[in-house]
Short mmCIF file of N, CA and C in Angstrom, two decimals:
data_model
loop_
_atom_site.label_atom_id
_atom_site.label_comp_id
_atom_site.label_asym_id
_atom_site.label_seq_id
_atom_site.Cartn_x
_atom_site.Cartn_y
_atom_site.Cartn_z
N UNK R 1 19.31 148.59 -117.93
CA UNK R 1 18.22 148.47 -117.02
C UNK R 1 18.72 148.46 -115.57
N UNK R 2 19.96 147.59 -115.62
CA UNK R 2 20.13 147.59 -113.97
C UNK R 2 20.94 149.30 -113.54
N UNK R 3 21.40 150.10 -114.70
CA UNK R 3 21.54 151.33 -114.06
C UNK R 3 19.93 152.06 -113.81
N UNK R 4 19.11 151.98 -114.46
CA UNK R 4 17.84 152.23 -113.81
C UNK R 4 17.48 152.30 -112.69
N UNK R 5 17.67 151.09 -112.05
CA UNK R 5 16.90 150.26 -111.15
C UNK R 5 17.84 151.24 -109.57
N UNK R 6 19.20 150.90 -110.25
CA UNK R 6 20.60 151.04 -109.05
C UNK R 6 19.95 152.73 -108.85
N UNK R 7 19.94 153.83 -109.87
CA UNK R 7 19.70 155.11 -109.99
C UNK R 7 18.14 155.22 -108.94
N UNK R 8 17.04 154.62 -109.13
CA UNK R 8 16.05 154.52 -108.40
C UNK R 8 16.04 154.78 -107.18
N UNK R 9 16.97 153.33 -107.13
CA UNK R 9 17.11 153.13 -105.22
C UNK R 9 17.67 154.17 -104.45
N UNK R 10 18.97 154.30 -105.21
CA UNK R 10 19.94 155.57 -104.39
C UNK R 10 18.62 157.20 -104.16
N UNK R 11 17.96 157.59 -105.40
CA UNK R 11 17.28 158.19 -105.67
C UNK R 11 16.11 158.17 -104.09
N UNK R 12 15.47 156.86 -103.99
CA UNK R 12 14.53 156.87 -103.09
C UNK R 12 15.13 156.84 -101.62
N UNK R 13 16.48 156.31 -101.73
CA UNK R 13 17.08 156.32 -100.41
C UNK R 13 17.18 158.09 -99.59
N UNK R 14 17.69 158.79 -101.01
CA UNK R 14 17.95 160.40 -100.31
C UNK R 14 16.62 160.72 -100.41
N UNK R 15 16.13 161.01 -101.04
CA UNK R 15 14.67 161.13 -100.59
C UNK R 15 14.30 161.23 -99.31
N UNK R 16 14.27 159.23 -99.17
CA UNK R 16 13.61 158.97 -96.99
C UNK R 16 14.88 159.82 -96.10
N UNK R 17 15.79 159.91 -96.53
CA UNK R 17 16.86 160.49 -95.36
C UNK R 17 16.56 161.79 -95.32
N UNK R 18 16.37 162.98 -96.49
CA UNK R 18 15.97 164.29 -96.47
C UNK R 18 14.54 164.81 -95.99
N UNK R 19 14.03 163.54 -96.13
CA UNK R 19 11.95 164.34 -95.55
C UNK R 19 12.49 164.09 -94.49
N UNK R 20 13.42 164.07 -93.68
CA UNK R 20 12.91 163.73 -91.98
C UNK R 20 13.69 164.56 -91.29
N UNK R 21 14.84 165.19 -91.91
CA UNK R 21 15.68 166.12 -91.65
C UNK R 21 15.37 167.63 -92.01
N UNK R 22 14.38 168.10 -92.80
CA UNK R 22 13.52 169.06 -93.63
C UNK R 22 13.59 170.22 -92.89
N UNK R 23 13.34 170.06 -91.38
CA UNK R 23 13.32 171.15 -90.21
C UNK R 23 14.49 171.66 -89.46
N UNK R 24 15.35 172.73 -89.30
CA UNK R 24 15.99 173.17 -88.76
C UNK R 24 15.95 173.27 -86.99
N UNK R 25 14.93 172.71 -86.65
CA UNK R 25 14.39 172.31 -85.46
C UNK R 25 14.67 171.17 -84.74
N UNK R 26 15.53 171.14 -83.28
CA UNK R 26 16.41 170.18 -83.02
C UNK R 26 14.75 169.13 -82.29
N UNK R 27 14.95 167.74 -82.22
CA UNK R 27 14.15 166.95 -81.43
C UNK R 27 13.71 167.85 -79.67
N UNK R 28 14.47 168.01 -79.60
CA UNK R 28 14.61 169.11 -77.98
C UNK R 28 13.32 170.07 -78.02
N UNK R 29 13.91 171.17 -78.98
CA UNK R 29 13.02 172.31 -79.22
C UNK R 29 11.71 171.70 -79.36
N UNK R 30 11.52 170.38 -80.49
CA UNK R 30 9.88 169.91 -80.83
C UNK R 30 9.27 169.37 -79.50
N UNK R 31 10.01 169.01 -78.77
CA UNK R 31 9.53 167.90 -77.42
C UNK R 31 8.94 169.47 -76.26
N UNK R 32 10.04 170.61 -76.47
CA UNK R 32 8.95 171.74 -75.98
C UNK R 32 8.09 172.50 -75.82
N UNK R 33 8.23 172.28 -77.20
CA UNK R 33 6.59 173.26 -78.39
C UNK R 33 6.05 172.08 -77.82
N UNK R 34 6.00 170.93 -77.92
CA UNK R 34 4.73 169.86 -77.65
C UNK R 34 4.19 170.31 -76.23
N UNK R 35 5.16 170.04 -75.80
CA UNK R 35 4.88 170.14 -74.00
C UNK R 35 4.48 171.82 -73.68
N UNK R 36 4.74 172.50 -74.42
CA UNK R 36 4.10 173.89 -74.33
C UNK R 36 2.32 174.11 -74.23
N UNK R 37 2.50 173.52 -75.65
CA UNK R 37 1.06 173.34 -76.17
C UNK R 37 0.05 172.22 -75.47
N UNK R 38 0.49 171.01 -75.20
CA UNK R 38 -0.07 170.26 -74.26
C UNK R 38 -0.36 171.15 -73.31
N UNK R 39 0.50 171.86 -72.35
CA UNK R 39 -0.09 172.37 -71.11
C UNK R 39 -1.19 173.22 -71.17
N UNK R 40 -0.80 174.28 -72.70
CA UNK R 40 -2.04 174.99 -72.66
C UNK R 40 -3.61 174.10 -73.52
N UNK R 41 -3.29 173.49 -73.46
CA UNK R 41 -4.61 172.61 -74.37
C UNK R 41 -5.81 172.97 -73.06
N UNK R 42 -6.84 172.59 -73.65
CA UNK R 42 -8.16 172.99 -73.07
C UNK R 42 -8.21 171.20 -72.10
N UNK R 43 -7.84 170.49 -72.48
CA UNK R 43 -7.92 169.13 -72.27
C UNK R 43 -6.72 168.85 -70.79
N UNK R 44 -6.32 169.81 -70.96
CA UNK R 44 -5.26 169.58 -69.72
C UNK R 44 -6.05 169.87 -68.63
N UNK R 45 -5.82 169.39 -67.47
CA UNK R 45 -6.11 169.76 -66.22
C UNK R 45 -5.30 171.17 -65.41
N UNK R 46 -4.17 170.98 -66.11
CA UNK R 46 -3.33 171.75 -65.00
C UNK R 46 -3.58 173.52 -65.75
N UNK R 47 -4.57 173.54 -66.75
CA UNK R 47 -4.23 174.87 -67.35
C UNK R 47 -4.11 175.85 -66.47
N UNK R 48 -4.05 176.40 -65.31
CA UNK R 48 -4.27 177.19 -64.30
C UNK R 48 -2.47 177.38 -63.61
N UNK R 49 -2.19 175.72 -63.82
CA UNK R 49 -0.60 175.79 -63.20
C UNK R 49 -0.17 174.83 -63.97
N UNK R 50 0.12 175.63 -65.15
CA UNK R 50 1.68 174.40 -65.90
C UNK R 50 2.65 173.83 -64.94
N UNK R 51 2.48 174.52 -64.03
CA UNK R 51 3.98 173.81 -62.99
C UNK R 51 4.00 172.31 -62.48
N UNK R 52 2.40 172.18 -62.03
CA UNK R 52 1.91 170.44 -62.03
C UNK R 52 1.48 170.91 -60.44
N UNK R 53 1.39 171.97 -59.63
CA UNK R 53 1.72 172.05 -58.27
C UNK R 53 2.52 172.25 -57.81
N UNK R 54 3.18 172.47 -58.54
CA UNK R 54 4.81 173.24 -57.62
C UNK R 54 4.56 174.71 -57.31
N UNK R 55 4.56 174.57 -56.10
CA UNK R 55 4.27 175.91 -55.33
C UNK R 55 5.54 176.86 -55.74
N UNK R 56 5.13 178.29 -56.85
CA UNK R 56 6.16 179.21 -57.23
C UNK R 56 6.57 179.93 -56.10
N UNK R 57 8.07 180.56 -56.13
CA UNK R 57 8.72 180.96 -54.96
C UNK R 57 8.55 182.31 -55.42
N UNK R 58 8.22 183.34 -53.97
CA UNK R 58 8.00 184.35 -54.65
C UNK R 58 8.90 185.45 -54.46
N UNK R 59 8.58 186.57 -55.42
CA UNK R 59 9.81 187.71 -54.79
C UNK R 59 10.14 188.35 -53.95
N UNK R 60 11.05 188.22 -53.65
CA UNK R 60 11.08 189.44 -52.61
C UNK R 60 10.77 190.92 -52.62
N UNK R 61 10.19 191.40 -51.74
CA UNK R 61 10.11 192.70 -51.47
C UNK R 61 10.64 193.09 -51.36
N UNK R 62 10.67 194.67 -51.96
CA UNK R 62 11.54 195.87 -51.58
C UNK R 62 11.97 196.03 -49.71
N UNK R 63 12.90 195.92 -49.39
CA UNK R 63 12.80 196.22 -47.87
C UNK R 63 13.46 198.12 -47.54
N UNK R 64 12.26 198.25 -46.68
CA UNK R 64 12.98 199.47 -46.90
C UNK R 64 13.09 200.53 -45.30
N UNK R 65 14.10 200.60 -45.05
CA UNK R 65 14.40 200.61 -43.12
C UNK R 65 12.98 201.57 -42.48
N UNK R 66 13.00 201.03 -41.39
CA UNK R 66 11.90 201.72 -40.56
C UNK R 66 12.32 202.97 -39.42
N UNK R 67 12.60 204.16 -40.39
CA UNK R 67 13.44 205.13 -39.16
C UNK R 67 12.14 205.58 -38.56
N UNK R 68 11.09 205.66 -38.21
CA UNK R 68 10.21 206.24 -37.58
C UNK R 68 10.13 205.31 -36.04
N UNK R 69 9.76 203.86 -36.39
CA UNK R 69 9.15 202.73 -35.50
C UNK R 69 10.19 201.42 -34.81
N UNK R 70 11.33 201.89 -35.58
CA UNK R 70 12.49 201.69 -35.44
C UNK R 70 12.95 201.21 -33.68
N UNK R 71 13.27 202.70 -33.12
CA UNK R 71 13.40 203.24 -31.97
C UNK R 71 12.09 202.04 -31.21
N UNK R 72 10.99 201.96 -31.36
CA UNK R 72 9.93 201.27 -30.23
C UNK R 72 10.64 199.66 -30.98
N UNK R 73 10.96 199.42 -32.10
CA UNK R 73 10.92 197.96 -31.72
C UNK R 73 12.25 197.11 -31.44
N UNK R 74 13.34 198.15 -31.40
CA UNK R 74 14.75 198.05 -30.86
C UNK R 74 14.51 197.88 -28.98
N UNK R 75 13.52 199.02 -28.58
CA UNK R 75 13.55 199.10 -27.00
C UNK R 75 12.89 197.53 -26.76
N UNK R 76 11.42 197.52 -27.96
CA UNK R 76 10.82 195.82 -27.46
C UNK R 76 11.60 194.96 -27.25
N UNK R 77 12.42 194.12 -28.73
CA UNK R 77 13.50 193.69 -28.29
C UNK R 77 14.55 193.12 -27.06
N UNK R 78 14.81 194.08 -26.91
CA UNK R 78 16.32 194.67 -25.95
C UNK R 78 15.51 194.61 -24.89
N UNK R 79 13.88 194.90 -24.30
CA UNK R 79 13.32 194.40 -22.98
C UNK R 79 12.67 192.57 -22.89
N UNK R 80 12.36 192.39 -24.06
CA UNK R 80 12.27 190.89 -24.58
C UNK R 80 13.33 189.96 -24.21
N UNK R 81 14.71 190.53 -23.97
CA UNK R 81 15.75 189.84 -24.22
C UNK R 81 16.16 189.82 -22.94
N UNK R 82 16.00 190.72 -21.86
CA UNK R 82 16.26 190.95 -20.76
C UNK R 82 14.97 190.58 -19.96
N UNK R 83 14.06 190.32 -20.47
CA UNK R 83 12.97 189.88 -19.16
C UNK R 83 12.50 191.00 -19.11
N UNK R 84 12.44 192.30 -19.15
CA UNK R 84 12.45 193.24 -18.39
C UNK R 84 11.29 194.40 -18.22
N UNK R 85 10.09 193.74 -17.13
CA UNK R 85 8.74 194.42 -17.08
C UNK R 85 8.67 195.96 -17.32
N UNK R 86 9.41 196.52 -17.05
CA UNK R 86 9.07 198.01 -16.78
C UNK R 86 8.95 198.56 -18.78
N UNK R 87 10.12 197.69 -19.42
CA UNK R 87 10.81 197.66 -20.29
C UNK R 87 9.59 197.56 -21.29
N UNK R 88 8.95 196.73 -20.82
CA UNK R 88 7.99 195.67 -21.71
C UNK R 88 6.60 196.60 -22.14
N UNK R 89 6.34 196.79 -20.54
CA UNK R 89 5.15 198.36 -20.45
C UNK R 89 5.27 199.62 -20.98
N UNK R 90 6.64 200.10 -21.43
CA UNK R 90 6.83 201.32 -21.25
C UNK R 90 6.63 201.06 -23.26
N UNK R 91 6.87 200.13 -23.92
CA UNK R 91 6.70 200.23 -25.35
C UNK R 91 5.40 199.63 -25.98
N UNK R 92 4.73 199.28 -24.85
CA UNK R 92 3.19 198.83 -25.47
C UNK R 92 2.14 200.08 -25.24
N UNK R 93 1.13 199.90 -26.05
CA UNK R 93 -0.07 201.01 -25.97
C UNK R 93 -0.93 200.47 -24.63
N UNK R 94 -1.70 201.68 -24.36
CA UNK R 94 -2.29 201.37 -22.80
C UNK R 94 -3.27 200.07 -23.10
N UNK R 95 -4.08 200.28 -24.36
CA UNK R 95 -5.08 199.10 -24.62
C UNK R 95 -4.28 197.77 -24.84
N UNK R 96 -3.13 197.62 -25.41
CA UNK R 96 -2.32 196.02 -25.42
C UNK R 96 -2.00 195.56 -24.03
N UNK R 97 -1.61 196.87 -22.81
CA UNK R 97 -1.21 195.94 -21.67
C UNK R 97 -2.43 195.59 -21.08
N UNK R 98 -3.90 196.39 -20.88
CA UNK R 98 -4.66 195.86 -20.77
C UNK R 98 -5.19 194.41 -21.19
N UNK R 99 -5.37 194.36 -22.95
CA UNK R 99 -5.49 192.66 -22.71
C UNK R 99 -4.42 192.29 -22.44
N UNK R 100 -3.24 192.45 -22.48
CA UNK R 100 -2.23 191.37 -21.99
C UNK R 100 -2.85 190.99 -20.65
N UNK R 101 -2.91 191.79 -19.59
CA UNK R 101 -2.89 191.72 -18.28
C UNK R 101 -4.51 190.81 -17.88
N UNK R 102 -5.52 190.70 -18.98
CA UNK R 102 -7.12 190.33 -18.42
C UNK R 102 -6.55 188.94 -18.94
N UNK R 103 -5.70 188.64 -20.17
CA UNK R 103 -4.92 187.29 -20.76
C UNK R 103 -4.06 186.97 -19.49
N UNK R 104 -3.17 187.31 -19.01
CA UNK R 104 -2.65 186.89 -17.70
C UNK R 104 -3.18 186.74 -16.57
N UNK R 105 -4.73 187.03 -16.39
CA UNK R 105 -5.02 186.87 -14.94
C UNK R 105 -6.02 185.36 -15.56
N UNK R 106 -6.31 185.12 -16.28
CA UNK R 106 -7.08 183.99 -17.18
C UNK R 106 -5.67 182.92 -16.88
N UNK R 107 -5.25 183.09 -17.09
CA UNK R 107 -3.56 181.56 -16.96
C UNK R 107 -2.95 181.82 -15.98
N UNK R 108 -3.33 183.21 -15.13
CA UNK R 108 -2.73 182.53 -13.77
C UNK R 108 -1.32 183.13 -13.76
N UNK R 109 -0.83 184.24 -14.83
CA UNK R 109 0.52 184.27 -14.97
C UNK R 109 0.66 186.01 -14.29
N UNK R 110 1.52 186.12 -13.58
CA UNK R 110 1.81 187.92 -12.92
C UNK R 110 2.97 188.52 -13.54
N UNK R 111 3.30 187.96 -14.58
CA UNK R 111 4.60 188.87 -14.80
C UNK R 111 4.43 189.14 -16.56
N UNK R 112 4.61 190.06 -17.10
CA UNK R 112 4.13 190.40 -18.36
C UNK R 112 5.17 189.37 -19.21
N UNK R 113 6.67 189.58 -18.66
CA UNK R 113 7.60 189.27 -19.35
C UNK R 113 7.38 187.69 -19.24
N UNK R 114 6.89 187.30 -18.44
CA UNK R 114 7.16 185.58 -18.36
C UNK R 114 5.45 185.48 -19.64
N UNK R 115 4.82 186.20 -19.44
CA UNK R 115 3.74 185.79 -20.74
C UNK R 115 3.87 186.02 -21.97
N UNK R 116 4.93 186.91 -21.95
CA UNK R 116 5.21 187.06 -23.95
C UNK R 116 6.14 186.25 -23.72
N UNK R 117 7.27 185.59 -23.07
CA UNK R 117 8.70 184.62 -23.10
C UNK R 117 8.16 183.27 -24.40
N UNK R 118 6.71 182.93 -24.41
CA UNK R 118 6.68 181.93 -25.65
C UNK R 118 6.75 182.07 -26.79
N UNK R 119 6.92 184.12 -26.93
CA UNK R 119 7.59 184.24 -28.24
C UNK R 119 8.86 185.04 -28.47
N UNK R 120 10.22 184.63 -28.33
CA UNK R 120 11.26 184.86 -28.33
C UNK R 120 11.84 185.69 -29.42
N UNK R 121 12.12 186.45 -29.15
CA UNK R 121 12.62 187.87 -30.78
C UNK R 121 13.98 186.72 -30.83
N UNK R 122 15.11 186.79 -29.81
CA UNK R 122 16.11 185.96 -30.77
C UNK R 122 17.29 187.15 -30.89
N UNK R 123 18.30 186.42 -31.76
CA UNK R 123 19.40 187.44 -31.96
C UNK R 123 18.70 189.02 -33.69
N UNK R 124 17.84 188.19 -34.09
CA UNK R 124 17.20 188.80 -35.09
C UNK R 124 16.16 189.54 -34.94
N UNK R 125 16.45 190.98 -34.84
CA UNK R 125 14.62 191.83 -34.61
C UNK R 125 15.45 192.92 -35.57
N UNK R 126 14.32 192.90 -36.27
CA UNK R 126 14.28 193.74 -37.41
C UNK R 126 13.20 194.39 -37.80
N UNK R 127 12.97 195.86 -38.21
CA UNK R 127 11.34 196.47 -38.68
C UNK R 127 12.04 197.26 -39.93
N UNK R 128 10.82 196.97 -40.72
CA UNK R 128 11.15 197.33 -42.46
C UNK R 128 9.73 197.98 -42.83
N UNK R 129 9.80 198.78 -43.57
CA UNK R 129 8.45 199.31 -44.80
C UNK R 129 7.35 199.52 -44.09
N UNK R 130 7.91 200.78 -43.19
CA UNK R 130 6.53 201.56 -42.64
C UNK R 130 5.83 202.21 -43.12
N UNK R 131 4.43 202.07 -42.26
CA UNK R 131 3.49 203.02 -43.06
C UNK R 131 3.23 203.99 -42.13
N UNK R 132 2.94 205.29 -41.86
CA UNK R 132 2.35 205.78 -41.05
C UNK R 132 0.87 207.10 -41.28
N UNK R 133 0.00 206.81 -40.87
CA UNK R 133 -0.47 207.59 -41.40
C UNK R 133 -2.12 208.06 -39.87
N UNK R 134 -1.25 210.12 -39.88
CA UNK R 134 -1.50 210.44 -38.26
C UNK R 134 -1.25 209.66 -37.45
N UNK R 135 -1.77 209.14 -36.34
CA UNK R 135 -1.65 208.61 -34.98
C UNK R 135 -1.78 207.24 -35.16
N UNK R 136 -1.67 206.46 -36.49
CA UNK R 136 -1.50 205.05 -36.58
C UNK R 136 -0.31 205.09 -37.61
N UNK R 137 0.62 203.74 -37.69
CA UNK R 137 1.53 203.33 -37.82
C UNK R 137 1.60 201.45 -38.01
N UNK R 138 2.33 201.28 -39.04
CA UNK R 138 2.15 199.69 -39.19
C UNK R 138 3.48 199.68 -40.03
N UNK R 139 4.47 197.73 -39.72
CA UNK R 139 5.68 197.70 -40.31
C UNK R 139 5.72 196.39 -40.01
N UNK R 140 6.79 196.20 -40.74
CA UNK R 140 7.02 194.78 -40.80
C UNK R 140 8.00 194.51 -39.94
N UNK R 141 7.31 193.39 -38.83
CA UNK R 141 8.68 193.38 -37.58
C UNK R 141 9.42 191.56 -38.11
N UNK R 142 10.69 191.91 -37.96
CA UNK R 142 10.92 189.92 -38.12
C UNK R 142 11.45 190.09 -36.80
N UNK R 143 11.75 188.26 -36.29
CA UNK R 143 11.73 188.08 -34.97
C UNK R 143 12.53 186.86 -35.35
N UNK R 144 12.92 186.18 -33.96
CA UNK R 144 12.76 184.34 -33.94
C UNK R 144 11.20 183.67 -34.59
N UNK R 145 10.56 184.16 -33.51
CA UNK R 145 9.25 183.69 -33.79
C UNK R 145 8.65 183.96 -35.18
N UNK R 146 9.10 185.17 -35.88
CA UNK R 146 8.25 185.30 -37.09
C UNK R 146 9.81 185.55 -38.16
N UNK R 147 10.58 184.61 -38.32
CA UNK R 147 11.13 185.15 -39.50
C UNK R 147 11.10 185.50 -40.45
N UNK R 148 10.03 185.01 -41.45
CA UNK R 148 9.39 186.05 -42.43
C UNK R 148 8.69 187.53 -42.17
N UNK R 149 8.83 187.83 -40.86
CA UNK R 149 7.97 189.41 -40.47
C UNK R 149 6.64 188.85 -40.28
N UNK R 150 6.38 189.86 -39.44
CA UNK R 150 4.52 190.01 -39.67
C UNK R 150 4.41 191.72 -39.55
N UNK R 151 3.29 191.91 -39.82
CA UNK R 151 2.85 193.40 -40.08
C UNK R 151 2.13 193.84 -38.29
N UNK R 152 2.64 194.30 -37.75
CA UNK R 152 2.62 194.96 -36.50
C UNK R 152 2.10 196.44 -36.85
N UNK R 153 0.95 196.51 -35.91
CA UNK R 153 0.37 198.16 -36.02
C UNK R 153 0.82 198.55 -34.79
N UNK R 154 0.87 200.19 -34.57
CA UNK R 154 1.55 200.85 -33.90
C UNK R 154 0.51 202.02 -33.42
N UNK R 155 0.52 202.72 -32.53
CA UNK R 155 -0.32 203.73 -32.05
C UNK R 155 0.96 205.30 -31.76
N UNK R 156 0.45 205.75 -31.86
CA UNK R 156 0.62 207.09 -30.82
C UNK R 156 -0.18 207.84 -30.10
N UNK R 157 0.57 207.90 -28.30
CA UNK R 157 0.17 207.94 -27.43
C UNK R 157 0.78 208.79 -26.52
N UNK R 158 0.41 209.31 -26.16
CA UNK R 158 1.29 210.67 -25.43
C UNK R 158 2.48 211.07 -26.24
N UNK R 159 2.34 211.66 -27.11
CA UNK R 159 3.60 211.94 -28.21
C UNK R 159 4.64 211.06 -28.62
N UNK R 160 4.42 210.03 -28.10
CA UNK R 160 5.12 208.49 -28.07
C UNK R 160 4.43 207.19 -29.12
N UNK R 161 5.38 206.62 -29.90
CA UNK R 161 4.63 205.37 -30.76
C UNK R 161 4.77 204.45 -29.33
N UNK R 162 3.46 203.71 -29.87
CA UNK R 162 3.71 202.25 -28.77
C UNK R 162 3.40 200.95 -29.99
N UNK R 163 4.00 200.31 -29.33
CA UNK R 163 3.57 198.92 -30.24
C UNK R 163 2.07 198.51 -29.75
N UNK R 164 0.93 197.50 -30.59
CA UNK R 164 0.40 196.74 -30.15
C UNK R 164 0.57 195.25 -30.44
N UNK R 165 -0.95 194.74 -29.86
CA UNK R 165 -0.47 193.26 -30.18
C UNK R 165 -1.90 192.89 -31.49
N UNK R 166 -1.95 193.93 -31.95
CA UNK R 166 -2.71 193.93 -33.41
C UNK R 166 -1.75 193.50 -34.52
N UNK R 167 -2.67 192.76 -35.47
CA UNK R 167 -1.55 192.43 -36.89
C UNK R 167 -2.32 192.68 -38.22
N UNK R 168 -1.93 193.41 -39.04
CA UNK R 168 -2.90 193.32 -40.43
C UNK R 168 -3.06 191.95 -41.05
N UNK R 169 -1.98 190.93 -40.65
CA UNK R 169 -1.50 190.05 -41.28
C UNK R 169 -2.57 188.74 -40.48
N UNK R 170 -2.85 188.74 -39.13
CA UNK R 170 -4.03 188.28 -38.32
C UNK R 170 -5.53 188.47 -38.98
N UNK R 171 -5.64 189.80 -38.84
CA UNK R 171 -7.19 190.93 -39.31
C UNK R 171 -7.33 190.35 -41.11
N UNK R 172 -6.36 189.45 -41.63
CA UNK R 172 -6.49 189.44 -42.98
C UNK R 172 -7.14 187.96 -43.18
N UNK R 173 -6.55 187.41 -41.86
CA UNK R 173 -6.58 185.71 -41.73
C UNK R 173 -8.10 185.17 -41.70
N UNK R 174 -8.34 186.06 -40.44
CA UNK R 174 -10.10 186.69 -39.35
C UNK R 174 -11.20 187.12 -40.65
N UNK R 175 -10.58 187.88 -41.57
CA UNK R 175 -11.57 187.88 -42.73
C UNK R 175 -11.94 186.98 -43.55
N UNK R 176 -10.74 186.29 -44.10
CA UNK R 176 -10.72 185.10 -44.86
C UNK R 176 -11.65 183.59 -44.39
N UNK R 177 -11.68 183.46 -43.42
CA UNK R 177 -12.15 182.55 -41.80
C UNK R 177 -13.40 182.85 -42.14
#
């Protein structure tokens, strides 16, 4: 009888040790399927962003050189950097120095270059992924002031691109508003 009893126990012991081990599935893996499935449950709040709010970082864009618009925003630049009025006029469209100039007589300011000086290009001016299409033109300029780029439209004007002080990236803001 007491080999019975002894045979039992050992018997029920492998038993409880084998039902719990049954799965080839480490504790890790189950704690992710859970947390998988939790996020997508209908009961979750965050179904929209498993992340919890963590703002995703996004990709980068293709960058791809600007040989057309290039030339006008190397001269901006390089007159940006030097102060240099004649410099400043000779790469804007006739309608940008206009408002510049109705914006400068409003603050009182006479010199073009001392009214754009609050936004500084910097050792970094760069134009990427133009578009052009006929007598308009748009690219991505980076600066000091805008190191991520902004989208700058462009004219042609006496067989010449000029920059303005238009932005798709503004005109997108103005809609949204």
């Amino acid at each position: 009888m007491l080999a019975k009893t002894f045979f039992f126990i050992i018997s029920a012991a492998l038993f409880l040790n084998f039902s719990g081990c049954g799965s080839e599935e480490s504790p890790s893996d189950r704690n992710t399927a859970d947390n998988v499935s939790n996020a997508a449950s209908p009961s979750n709040a965050l179904d929209d962003d498993p992340l919890g709010g963590i703002e995703k970082t996004p990709t980068p864009a293709e960058k791809v050189e600007a040989v057309t618009l290039k030339p006008v925003v190397a001269a901006y630049c390089d007159a940006m950097r030097k102060k240099d009025e004649a410099g400043l006029r000779k790469v804007y469209s006739a309608a940008t120095i206009r408002s510049f100039e109705a914006s400068m007589r409003e603050e009182g300011v006479s010199s073009l270059a001392e009214y754009l000086s609050t936004e500084p290009v910097g050792a970094k001016c760069e134009v990427v992924n133009e578009r052009i299409q006929g007598n308009l033109g748009e690219a991505l300029v980076t600066t000091e002031t805008y190191p991520n780029g902004i989208m700058i439209k462009f004219v042609k004007e006496g067989g010449e691109w000029k920059m303005t002080n238009q932005s798709s990236d503004f005109d997108a803001v103005r809609k949204d508003s």
